[in-house]
CSV table of C-alpha atoms and ligand atoms in Angstrom, one decimal:
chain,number,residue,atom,x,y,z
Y,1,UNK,CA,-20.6,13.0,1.7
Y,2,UNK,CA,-21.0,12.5,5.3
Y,3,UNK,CA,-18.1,12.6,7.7
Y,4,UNK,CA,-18.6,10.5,10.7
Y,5,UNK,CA,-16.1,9.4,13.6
Y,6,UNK,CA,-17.7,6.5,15.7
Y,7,UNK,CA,-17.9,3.0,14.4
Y,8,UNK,CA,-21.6,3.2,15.2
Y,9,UNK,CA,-22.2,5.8,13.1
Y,10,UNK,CA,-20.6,3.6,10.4
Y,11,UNK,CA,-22.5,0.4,10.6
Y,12,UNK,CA,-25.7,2.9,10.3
Y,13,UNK,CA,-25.3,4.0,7.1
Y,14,UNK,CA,-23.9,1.0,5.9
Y,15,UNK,CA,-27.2,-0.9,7.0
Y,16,UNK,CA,-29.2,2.2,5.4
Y,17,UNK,CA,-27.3,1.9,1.7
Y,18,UNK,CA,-27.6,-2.1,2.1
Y,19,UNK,CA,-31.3,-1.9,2.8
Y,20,UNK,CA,-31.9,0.7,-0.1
Y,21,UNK,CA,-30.0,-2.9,-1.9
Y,22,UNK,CA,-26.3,-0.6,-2.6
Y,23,UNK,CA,-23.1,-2.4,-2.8
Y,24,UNK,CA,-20.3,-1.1,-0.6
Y,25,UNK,CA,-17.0,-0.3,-1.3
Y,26,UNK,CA,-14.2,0.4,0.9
Y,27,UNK,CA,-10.8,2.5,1.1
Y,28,UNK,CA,-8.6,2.5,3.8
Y,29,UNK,CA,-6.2,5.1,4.1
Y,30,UNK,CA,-3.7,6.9,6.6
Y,31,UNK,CA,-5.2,10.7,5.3
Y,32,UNK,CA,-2.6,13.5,3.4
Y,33,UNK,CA,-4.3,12.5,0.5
Y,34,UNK,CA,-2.6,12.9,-3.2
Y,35,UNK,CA,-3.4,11.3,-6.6
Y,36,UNK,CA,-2.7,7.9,-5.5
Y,37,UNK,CA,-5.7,7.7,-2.6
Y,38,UNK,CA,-7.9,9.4,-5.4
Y,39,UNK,CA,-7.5,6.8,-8.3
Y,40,UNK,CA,-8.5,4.2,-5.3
Y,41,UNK,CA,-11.2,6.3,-4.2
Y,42,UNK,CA,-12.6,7.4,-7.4
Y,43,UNK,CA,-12.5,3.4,-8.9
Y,44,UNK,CA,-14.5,2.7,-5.3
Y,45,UNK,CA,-17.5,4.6,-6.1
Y,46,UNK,CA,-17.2,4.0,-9.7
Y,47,UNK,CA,-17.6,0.1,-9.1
Y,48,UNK,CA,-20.0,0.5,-6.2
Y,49,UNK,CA,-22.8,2.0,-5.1
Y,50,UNK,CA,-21.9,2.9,-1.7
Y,51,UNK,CA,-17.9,4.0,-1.5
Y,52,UNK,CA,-16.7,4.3,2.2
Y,53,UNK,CA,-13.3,6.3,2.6
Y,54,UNK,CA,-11.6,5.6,6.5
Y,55,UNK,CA,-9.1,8.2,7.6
Y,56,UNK,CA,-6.8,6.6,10.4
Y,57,UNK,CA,-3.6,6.9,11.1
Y,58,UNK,CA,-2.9,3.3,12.8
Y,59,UNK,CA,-0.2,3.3,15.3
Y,60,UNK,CA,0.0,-0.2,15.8
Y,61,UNK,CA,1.9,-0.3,12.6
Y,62,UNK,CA,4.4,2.3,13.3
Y,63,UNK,CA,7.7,1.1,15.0
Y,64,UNK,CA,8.6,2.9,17.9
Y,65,UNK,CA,11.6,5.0,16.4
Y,66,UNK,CA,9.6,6.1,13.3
Y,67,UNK,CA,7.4,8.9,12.1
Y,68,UNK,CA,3.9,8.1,13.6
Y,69,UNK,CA,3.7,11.4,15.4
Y,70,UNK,CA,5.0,13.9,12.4
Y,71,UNK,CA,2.7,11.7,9.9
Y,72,UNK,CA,1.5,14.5,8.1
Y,73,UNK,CA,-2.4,14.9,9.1
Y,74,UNK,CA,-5.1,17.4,7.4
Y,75,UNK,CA,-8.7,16.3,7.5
Y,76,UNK,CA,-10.7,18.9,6.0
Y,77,UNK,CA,-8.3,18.8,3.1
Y,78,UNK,CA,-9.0,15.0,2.6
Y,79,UNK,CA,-12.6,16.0,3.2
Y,80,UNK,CA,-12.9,17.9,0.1
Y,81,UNK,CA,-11.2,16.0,-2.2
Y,82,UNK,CA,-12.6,12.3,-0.9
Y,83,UNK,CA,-16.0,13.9,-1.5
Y,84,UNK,CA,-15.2,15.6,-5.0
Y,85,UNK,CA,-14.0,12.1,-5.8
Y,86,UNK,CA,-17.8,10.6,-5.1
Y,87,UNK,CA,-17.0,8.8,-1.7
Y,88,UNK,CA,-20.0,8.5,0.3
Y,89,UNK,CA,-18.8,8.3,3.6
Y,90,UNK,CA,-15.5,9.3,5.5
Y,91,UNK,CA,-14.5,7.4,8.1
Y,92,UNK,CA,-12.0,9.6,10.6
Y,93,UNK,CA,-12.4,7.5,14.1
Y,94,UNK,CA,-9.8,8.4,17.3
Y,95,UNK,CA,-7.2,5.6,18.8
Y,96,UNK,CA,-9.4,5.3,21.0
Y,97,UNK,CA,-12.6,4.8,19.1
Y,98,UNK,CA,-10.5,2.1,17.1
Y,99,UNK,CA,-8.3,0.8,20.2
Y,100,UNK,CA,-10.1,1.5,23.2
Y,101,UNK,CA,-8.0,0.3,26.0
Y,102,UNK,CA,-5.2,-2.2,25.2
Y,103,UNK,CA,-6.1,-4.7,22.5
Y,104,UNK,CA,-5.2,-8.4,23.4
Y,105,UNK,CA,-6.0,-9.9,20.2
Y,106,UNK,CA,-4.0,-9.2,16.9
Y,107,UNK,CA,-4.2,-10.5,13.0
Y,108,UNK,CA,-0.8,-12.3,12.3
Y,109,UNK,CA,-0.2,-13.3,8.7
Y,110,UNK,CA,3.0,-15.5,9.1
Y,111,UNK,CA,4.4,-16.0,5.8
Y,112,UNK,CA,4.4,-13.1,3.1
Y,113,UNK,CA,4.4,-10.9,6.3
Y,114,UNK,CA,7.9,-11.7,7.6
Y,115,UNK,CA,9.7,-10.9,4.2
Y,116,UNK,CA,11.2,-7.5,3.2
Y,117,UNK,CA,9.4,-4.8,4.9
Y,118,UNK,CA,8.5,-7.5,7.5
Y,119,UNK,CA,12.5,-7.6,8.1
Y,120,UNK,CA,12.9,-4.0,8.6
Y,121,UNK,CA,9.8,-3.1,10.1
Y,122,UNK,CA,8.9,-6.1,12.8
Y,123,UNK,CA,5.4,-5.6,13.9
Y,124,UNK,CA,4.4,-3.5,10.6
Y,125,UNK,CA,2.1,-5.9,9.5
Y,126,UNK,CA,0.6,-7.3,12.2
Y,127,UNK,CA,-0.6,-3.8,12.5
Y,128,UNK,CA,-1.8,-3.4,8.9
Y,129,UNK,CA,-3.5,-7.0,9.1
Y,130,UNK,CA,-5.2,-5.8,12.5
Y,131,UNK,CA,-6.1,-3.0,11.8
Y,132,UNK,CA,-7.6,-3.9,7.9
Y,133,UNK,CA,-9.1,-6.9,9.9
Y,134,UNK,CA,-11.4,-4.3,12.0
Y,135,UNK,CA,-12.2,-1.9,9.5
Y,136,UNK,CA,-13.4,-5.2,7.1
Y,137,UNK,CA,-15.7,-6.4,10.1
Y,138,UNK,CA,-16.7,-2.2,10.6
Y,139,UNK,CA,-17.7,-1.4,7.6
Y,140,UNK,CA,-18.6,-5.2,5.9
Y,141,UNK,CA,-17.9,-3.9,2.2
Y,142,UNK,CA,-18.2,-5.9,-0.9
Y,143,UNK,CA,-14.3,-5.2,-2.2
Y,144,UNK,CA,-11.4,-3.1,-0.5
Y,145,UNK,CA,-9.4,-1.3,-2.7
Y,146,UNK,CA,-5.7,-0.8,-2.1
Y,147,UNK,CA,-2.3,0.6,-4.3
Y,148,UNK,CA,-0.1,-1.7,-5.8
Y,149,UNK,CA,2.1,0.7,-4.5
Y,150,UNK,CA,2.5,-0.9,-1.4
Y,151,UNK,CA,3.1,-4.3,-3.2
Y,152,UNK,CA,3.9,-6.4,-0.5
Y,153,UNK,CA,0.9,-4.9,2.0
Y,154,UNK,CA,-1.8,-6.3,-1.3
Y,155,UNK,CA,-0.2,-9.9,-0.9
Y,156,UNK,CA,-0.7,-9.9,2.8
Y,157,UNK,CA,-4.3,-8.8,3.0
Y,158,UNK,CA,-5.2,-10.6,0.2
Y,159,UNK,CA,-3.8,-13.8,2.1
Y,160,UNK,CA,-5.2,-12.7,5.4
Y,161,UNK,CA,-8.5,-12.6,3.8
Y,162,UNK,CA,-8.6,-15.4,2.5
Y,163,UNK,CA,-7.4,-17.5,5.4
Y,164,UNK,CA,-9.8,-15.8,7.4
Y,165,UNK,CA,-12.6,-16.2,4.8
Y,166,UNK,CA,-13.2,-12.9,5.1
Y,167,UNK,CA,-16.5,-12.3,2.4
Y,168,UNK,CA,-14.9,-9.2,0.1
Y,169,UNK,CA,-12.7,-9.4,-2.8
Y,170,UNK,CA,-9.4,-7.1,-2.3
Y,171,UNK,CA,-9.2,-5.1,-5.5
Y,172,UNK,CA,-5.6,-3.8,-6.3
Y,173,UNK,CA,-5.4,-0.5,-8.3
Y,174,UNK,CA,-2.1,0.8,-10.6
Y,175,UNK,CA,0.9,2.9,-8.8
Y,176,UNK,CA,0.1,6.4,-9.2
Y,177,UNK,CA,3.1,8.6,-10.2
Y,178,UNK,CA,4.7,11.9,-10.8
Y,179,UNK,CA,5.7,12.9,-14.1
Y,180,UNK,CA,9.4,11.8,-13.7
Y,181,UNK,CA,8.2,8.6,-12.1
Y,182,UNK,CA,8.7,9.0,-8.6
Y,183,UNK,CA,5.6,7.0,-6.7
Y,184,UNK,CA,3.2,9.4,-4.9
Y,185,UNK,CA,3.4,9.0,-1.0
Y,186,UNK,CA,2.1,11.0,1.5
Y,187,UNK,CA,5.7,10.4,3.0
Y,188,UNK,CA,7.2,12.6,-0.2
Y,189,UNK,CA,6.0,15.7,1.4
Y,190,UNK,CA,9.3,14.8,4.0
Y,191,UNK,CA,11.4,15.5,0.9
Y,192,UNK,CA,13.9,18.2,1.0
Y,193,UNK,CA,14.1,20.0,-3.1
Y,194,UNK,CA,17.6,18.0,-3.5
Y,195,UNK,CA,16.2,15.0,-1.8
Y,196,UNK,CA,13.6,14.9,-4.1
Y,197,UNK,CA,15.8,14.8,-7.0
Y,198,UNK,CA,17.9,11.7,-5.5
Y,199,UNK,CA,14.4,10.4,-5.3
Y,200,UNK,CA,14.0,9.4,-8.8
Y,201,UNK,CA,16.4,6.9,-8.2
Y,202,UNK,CA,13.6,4.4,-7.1
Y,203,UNK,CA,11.9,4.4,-10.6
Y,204,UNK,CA,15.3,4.8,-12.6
Y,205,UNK,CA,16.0,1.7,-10.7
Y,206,UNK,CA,12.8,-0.2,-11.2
Y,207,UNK,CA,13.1,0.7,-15.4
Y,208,UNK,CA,16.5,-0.5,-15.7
Y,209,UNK,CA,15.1,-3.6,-14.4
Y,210,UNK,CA,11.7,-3.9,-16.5
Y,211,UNK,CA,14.2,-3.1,-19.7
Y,212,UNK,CA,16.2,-5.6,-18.7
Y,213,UNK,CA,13.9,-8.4,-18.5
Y,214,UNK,CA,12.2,-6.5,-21.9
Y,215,UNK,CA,15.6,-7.5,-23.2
Y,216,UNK,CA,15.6,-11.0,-22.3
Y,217,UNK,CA,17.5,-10.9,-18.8
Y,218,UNK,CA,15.8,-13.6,-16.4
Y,219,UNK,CA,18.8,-14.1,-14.2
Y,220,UNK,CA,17.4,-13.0,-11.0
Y,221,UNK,CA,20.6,-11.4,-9.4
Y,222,UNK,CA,22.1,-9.7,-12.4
Y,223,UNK,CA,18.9,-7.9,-12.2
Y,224,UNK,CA,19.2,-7.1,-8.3
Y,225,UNK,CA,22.5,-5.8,-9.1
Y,226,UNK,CA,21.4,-3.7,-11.9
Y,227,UNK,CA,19.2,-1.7,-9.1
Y,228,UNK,CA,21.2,-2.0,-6.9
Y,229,UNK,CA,24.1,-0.1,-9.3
Y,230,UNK,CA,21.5,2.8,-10.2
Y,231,UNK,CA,21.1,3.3,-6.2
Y,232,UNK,CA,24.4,3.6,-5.3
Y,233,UNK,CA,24.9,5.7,-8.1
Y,234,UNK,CA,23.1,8.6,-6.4
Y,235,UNK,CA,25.0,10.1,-3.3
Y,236,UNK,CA,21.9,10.9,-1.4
Y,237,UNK,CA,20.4,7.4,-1.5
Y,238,UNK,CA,21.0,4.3,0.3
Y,239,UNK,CA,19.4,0.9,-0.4
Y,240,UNK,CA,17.8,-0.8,2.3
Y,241,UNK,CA,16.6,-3.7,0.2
Y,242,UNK,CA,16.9,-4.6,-3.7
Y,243,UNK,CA,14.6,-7.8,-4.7
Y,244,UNK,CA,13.4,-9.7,-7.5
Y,245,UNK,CA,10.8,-11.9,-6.1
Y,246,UNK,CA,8.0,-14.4,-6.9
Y,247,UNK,CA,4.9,-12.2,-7.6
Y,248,UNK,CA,2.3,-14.9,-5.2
Y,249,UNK,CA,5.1,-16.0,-2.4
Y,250,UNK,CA,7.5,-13.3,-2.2
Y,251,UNK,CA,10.2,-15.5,-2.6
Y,252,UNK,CA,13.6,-14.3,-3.8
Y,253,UNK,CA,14.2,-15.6,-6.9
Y,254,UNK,CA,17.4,-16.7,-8.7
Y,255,UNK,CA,15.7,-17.7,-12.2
Y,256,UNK,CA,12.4,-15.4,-13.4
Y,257,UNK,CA,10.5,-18.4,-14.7
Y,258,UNK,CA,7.3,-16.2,-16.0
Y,259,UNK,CA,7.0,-13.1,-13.8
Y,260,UNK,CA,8.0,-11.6,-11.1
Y,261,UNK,CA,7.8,-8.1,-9.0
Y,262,UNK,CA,10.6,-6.0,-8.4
Y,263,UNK,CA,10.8,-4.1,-4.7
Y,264,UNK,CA,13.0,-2.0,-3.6
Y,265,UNK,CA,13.0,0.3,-0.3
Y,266,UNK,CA,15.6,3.1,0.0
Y,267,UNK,CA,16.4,5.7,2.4
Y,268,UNK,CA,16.8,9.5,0.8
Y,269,UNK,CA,18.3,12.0,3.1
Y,270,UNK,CA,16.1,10.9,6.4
Y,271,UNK,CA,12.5,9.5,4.2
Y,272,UNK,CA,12.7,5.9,3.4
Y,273,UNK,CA,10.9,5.2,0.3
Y,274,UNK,CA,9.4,2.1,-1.2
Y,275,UNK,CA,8.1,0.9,-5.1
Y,276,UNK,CA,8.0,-1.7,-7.3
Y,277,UNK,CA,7.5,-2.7,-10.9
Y,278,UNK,CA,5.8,-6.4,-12.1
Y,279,UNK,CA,8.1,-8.0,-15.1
Y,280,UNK,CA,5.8,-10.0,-16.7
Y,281,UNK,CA,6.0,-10.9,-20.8
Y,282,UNK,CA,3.6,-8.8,-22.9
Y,283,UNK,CA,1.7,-12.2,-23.7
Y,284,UNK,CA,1.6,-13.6,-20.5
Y,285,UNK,CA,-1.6,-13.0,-18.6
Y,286,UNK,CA,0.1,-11.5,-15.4
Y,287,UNK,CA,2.0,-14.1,-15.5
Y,288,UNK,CA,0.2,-16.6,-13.2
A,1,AMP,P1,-1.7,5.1,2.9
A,1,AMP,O1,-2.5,6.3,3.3
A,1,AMP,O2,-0.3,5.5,2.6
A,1,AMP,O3,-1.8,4.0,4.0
A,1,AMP,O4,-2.3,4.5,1.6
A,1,AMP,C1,-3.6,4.2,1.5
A,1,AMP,C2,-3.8,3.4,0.2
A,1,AMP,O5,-3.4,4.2,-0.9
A,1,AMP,C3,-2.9,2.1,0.2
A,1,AMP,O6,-3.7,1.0,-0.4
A,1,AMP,C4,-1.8,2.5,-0.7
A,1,AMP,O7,-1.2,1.4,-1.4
A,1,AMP,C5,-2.5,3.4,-1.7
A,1,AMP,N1,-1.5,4.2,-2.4
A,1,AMP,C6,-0.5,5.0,-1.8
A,1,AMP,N2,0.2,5.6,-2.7
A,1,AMP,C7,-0.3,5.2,-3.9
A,1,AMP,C8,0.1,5.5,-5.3
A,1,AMP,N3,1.1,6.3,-5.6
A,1,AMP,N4,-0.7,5.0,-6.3
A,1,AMP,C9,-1.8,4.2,-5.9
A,1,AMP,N5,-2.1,3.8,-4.7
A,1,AMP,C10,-1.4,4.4,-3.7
């Protein structure tokens, strides 16, 4: 694996595996790798020939009172294991190889992007559409591959590129998780020993939901309140949002017609966590 940190250096090898006729994969990633980045990495250079792994942590999508500059960071670390994984390439560019000078020209998705984390964190994805938008016309790959995990950031690129008619298909991999269910996130490292236990509120949360709707439930609030009741259940946990929303629009909903996603984001102690589960019926195929 080759580490390289100037887009020029990227679209060289590129052109070198796309002349020797390889197909290019791509994973974008903030770095502090952990199982999650490594299912993502390992299904990109299963599936193609060429996997490109990019190392950046993006300001632009950082609001200005959170963690961009404590965002744990450890490159050799990522180097080891992104290559152990069969990546091809890593990707680590500066701000300023990726924002030289101030950019006047950003990627605005305008619908999906303004719900839940959209609310809470103005800017965010303007800053993940930007950002993707570059690294797309960098690296030109055949499929991106990104966590469901971040639910709501899949339904936003996958709409950004396809009103942009961006040629690659956005392939969306399973959650990883810990063995009591917590999601992995680089942003669990933050988490005290007893904030980590409140922690596995999120995924109690998210199962009393899916058992719900296993039961029959389909009455969108009841099940927001369900979640809601297993969050405020745990003292050191406090919900910023609880939905039950349309899988494609995002929409709340108060009636699950065939599926839907559950989201929630909560603060524990000072780390503010996100997850989600899909309700779908067994027999349904996704639901859509
Ligand atoms: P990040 O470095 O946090 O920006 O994440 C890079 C990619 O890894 C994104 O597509 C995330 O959705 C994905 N990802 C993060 N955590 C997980 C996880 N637990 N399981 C699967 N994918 C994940």
């Amino acid at each position: 694996m080759k580490l390289v940190r100037t887009i020029s250096q990227v679209r060289t090898a590129v052109r070198a595996a796309r002349k020797a006729g390889k197909t290019v994969g791509l994973v974008p990633t903030m770095g502090a790798f952990h199982k999650g980045h490594l299912s993502l990495i390992r299904s990109a250079a299963k599936e193609k020939d060429f996997a490109v792994v990019s190392v950046f942590v993006n300001p632009t999508q950082f609001g200005p009172s959170e963690d961009y500059d404590k965002y744990p960071r450890d490159l050799d670390r990522d180097a080891d294991l992104a290559a152990k994984e069969g990546a091809d390439l890593l990707f680590a560019p500066s701000v300023e190889e990726m924002y030289p000078g101030e950019p006047s020209t950003t990627v605005t998705e305008r619908v999906l992007a303004r719900r839940l984390e959209g609310q809470l964190r103005p800017g965010h994805f303007d800053g993940v559409c930007t950002v993707c938008c570059k690294l797309f016309c960098i690296v030109l790959p055949d499929a991106a591959y990104f966590g469901q995990k971040d639910f709501q950031q899949t339904r936003v690129v996958t709409r950004m590129t396809r009103d942009l008619n961006l040629p690659l298909e956005i392939r969306v991999c399973p959650t990883v998780r810990e063995e009591d269910g917590l999601a992995m996130s680089s942003r669990n490292a933050y988490l005290s020993p007893k904030d980590r236990l409140s922690a596995r509120c999120l995924w109690k949360a998210l199962t009393t939901a899916q058992k719900a709707f296993e039961r029959g439930v389909r009455d969108g609030e009841k099940l927001r309140q369900g979640m809601r009741k297993v969050i405020l259940a745990e003292p050191g946990a406090e919900v910023d949002y609880v939905s039950i929303a349309h899988p494609d629009t995002l929409v709340e909903l108060r009636r699950i017609d065939r599926a839907a996603v559950g989201l929630l984001a909560v603060q524990v102690g000072a780390t503010r966590l996100i997850d989600n589960v899909l309700l779908q019926d067994a027999t349904s195929d996704n639901g859509r």
